[in-house]
Coordinates of C-alpha atoms in Angstrom, one line a residue:
M174 CA 13.7 -43.5 -51.5
K175 CA 13.5 -45.9 -48.5
K176 CA 16.4 -43.9 -46.8
L177 CA 14.5 -40.6 -47.4
V178 CA 11.3 -42.0 -45.8
L179 CA 13.3 -43.4 -42.9
F180 CA 15.1 -40.1 -42.4
F181 CA 11.8 -38.1 -42.3
F182 CA 10.3 -40.6 -39.9
M183 CA 13.3 -40.2 -37.6
I184 CA 13.1 -36.4 -37.8
I185 CA 9.3 -36.3 -37.0
S186 CA 9.6 -38.8 -34.2
S187 CA 12.4 -36.9 -32.6
I188 CA 10.4 -33.7 -32.8
V189 CA 7.4 -35.3 -31.2
L190 CA 9.4 -36.9 -28.4
A191 CA 11.4 -33.8 -27.7
Q192 CA 8.4 -31.8 -26.7
S193 CA 8.8 -30.5 -23.2
Q194 CA 6.4 -31.3 -20.4
K195 CA 3.9 -28.7 -19.4
S196 CA 5.6 -26.2 -17.2
Q197 CA 4.6 -26.6 -13.6
K198 CA 3.4 -23.4 -12.0
V199 CA 4.9 -22.4 -8.7
K200 CA 2.5 -20.8 -6.2
Y201 CA 3.6 -19.1 -3.0
V202 CA 2.4 -19.0 0.6
S203 CA 3.7 -16.5 3.1
I204 CA 4.3 -17.2 6.8
K205 CA 4.2 -14.0 8.7
Q206 CA 4.5 -13.0 12.3
K207 CA 0.9 -12.9 13.4
V208 CA -1.7 -15.5 14.4
C209 CA -5.1 -15.4 12.6
P210 CA -7.7 -16.1 15.3
N211 CA -10.4 -18.7 14.8
Q212 CA -8.6 -20.5 12.0
K213 CA -9.2 -24.3 11.7
G214 CA -6.4 -26.8 11.2
F215 CA -2.7 -26.0 11.4
Q216 CA -1.3 -22.5 11.2
L217 CA 2.4 -21.6 11.1
V218 CA 3.7 -18.3 12.5
L219 CA 7.2 -16.9 12.3
K220 CA 7.8 -16.1 15.9
A221 CA 11.4 -14.8 15.9
I222 CA 14.6 -14.6 14.0
A223 CA 17.4 -15.8 16.4
T224 CA 20.3 -15.2 14.0
D225 CA 20.8 -14.0 10.4
S226 CA 24.3 -14.4 9.1
R227 CA 23.5 -14.4 5.4
C228 CA 25.9 -12.6 3.1
P229 CA 24.4 -9.2 2.3
E230 CA 23.9 -8.2 -1.3
G231 CA 26.8 -6.1 -2.6
V232 CA 29.4 -7.9 -0.4
T233 CA 31.7 -10.7 -1.4
C234 CA 31.7 -13.4 1.2
I235 CA 33.4 -16.8 1.5
W236 CA 30.4 -18.3 3.3
A237 CA 26.7 -17.9 2.2
G238 CA 25.6 -17.8 5.8
E239 CA 22.4 -19.1 7.4
V240 CA 19.3 -18.0 9.3
T241 CA 18.0 -19.4 12.6
A242 CA 14.3 -18.8 13.1
V243 CA 11.6 -19.9 15.6
V244 CA 8.4 -21.1 13.9
S245 CA 5.3 -21.6 16.0
V246 CA 2.8 -24.3 15.2
Y247 CA -0.9 -23.7 16.0
K248 CA -3.8 -26.0 15.6
D249 CA -7.3 -24.6 15.8
S250 CA -5.7 -21.4 17.2
K251 CA -4.0 -23.1 20.1
L252 CA -0.2 -23.2 20.3
I253 CA 1.2 -26.7 19.9
K254 CA 4.9 -26.1 19.8
D255 CA 7.7 -23.8 18.9
T256 CA 10.4 -25.2 16.7
T257 CA 13.9 -23.7 15.9
L258 CA 14.8 -24.2 12.3
V259 CA 18.2 -23.4 10.6
F260 CA 17.8 -22.2 7.0
S261 CA 20.9 -23.1 5.0
M262 CA 21.7 -25.1 1.9
K263 CA 22.5 -28.2 4.0
N264 CA 19.2 -28.2 5.9
E265 CA 16.9 -27.4 2.9
E266 CA 15.4 -30.9 2.4
D267 CA 14.8 -31.3 6.2
N268 CA 13.1 -28.0 6.3
K269 CA 10.9 -28.9 3.3
K270 CA 9.8 -32.1 5.1
W271 CA 9.1 -30.2 8.3
F272 CA 6.9 -27.6 6.6
A273 CA 5.1 -30.3 4.5
T274 CA 4.0 -31.9 7.7
Y275 CA 1.9 -28.8 8.6
L276 CA 0.8 -27.4 5.3
P277 CA -2.5 -28.3 3.5
A278 CA -2.3 -31.2 1.1
K279 CA -2.3 -28.9 -2.0
Q280 CA 0.8 -27.1 -0.7
K281 CA 3.0 -30.2 0.3
N282 CA 5.0 -30.3 -2.9
I283 CA 7.5 -27.6 -1.7
K284 CA 9.9 -26.3 -4.3
S285 CA 11.6 -23.5 -2.2
I286 CA 11.7 -21.8 1.1
R287 CA 13.0 -18.3 1.4
L288 CA 13.3 -15.9 4.4
L289 CA 12.7 -12.3 3.2
P290 CA 13.8 -9.6 3.1
Y291 CA 17.4 -10.5 2.1
P292 CA 20.0 -8.4 3.8
K293 CA 21.6 -5.5 1.9
E294 CA 24.9 -3.9 2.6
G295 CA 24.5 -0.9 4.9
T296 CA 20.8 -1.5 5.6
K297 CA 19.4 -2.8 8.8
I298 CA 16.3 -5.0 8.6
N299 CA 13.4 -4.2 10.8
P300 CA 12.6 -7.4 12.7
E301 CA 8.8 -7.0 11.9
E302 CA 9.5 -7.2 8.2
Y303 CA 10.8 -10.8 8.2
H304 CA 8.5 -13.4 6.6
L305 CA 8.9 -16.9 5.1
K306 CA 8.0 -17.4 1.5
I307 CA 7.3 -21.0 0.5
G308 CA 7.0 -21.9 -3.1
Y309 CA 5.1 -25.1 -4.0
L310 CA 4.1 -26.9 -7.2
R311 CA 0.5 -27.1 -7.9

C-alpha cells in the first residue's frame, strides 16, 4: 500500500511540475519609410535598402544572404543620425541591441527582426514596399 501511495504521489507531482509556463505573446511594431511629424521621443525610419542578397523563395541557394539597410533615428522629429545595419544571422543579436536602444521600454524585449517583403523568384520588389517588422515579448 505504501508503494501505491508513493507511486500516485510521484505521478501527481510530476504532472503539476510539468505544467508549461504561460505562453508569452509576441507583438509587432513596423518601421516604415516615412517620418511622422510632431512625434515626441525617438522615431525610427527605414531610409533605404542598400543591398538585398537574400535567397528568393522557390530557389535553392547555398547561402541565405543578407540585407544592408539604412535606418534613420529621429528624436522629437529632428534627425539625429543615419545608421547602416546588416541583417543576417550573425548580426541578429547586435541588431536587437541597437533597436532596443531606441524603442520604448515596453518594446525592448525583442524576439525577432524581419525585413519584408521577402524576395520571390521572378518578382522584383518595389523599393517603397520594404519595411521592418520587429517582434517583441510583452
